[in-house]
PDB file of C-alpha atoms in Angstrom:
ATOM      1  CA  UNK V   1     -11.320   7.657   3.100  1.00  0.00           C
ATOM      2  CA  UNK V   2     -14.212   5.211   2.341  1.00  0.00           C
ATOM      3  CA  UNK V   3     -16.474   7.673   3.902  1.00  0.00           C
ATOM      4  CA  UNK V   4     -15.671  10.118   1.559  1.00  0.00           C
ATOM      5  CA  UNK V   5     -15.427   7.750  -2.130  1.00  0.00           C
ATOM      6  CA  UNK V   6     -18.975   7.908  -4.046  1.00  0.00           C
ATOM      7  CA  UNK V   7     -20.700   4.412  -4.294  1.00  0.00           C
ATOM      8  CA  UNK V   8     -18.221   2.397  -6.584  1.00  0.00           C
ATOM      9  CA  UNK V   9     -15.420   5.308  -6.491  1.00  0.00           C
ATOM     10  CA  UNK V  10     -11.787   4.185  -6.205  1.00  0.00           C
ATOM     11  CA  UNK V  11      -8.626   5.663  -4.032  1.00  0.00           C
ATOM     12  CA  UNK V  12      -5.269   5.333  -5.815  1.00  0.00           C
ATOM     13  CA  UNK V  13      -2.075   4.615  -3.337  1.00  0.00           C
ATOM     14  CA  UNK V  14       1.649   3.301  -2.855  1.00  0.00           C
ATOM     15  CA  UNK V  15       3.201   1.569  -0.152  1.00  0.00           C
ATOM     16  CA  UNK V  16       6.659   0.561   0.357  1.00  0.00           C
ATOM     17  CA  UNK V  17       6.658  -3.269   0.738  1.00  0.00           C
ATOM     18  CA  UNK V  18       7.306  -5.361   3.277  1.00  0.00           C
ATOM     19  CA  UNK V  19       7.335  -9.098   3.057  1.00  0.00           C
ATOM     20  CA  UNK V  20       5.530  -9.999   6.119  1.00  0.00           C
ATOM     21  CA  UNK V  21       3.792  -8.234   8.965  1.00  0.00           C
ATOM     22  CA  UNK V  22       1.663  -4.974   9.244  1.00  0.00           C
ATOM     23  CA  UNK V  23       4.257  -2.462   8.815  1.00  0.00           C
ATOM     24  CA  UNK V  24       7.539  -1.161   9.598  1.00  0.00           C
ATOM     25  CA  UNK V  25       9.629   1.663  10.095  1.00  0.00           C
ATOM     26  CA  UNK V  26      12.825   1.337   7.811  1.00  0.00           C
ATOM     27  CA  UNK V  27      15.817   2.836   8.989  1.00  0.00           C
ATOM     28  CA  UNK V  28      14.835   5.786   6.044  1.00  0.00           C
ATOM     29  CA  UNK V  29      12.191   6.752   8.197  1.00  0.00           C
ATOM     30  CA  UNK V  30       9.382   5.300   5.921  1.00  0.00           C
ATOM     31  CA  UNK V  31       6.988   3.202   6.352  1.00  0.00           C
ATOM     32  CA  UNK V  32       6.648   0.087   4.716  1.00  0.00           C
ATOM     33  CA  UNK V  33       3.743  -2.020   4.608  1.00  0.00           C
ATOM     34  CA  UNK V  34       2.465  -5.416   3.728  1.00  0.00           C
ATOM     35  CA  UNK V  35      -0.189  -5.831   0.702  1.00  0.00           C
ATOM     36  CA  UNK V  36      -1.868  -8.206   2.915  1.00  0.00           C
ATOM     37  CA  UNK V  37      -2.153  -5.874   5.882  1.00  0.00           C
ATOM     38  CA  UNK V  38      -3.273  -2.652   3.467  1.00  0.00           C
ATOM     39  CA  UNK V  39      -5.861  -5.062   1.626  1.00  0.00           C
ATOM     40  CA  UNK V  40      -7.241  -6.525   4.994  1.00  0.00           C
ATOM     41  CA  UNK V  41      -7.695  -3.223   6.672  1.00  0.00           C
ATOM     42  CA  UNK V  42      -9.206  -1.422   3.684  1.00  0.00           C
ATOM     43  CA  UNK V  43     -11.953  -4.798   3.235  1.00  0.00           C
ATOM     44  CA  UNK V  44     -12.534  -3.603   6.783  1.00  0.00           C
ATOM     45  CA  UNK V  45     -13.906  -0.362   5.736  1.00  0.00           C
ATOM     46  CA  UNK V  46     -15.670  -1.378   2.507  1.00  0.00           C
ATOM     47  CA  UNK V  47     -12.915  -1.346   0.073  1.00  0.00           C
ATOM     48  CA  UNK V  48     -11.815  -3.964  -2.119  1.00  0.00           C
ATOM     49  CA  UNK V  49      -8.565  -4.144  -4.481  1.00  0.00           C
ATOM     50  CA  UNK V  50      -8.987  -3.336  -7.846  1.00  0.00           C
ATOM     51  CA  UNK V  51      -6.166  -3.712  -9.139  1.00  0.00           C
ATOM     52  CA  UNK V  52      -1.940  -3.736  -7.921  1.00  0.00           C
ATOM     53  CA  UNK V  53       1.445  -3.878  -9.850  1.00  0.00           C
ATOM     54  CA  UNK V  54       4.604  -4.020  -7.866  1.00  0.00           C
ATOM     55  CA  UNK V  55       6.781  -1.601  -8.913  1.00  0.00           C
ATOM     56  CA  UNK V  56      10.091   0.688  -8.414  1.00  0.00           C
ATOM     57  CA  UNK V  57       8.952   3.692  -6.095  1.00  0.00           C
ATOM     58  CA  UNK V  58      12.223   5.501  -6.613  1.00  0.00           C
ATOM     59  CA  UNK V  59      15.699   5.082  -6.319  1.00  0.00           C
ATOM     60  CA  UNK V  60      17.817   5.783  -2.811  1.00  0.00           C
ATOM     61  CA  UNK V  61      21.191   6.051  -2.304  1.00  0.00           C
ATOM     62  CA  UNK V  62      21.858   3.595  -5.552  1.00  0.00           C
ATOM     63  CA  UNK V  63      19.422   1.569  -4.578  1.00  0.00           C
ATOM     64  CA  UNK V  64      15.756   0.606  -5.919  1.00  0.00           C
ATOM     65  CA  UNK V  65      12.938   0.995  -3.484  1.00  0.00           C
ATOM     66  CA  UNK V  66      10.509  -1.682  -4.072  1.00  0.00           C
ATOM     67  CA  UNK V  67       7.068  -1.006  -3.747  1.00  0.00           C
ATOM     68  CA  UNK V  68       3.105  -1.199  -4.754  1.00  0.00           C
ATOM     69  CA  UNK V  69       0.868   1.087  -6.888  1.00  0.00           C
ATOM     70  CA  UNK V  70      -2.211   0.183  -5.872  1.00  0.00           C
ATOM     71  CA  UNK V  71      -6.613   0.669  -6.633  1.00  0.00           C
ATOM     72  CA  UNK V  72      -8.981   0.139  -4.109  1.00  0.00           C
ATOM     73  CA  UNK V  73     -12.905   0.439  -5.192  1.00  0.00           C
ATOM     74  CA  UNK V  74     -15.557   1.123  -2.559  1.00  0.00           C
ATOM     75  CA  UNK V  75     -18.550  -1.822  -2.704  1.00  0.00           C
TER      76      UNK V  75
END
């Protein structure tokens, strides 16, 4: 994906959180992922946060699904 932003373009993205860790599988079948672990790898490929807000995803079974909306901005 940083391949592919222009010079100072940003990607847009949500995760399912997870407090600590890379990632999981939840027993929906998702993935869930740590902010830490998504903002590590993309700083490995030349992408640094922009800007985050934690937020409700959706609702399952009665139940909010936490998560993050997230920017990421190419150097």
């Amino acid at each position: 994906i940083a391949g592919a932003l222009a010079p100072s373009g940003t990607l847009a993205y949500s995760i399912e959180l997870v407090p600590d860790g890379r990632y999981k599988l939840q027993r929906t079948g998702r993935f869930g992922h740590a902010q830490k672990y998504v903002e590590d790898l993309a700083a490995a490929h030349g992408l640094v946060p922009a800007a985050s807000r934690t937020v409700t995803l959706r609702t399952e079974n009665g139940a909010e699904v936490r998560g993050l909306i997230g920017l990421l901005q190419r150097r």
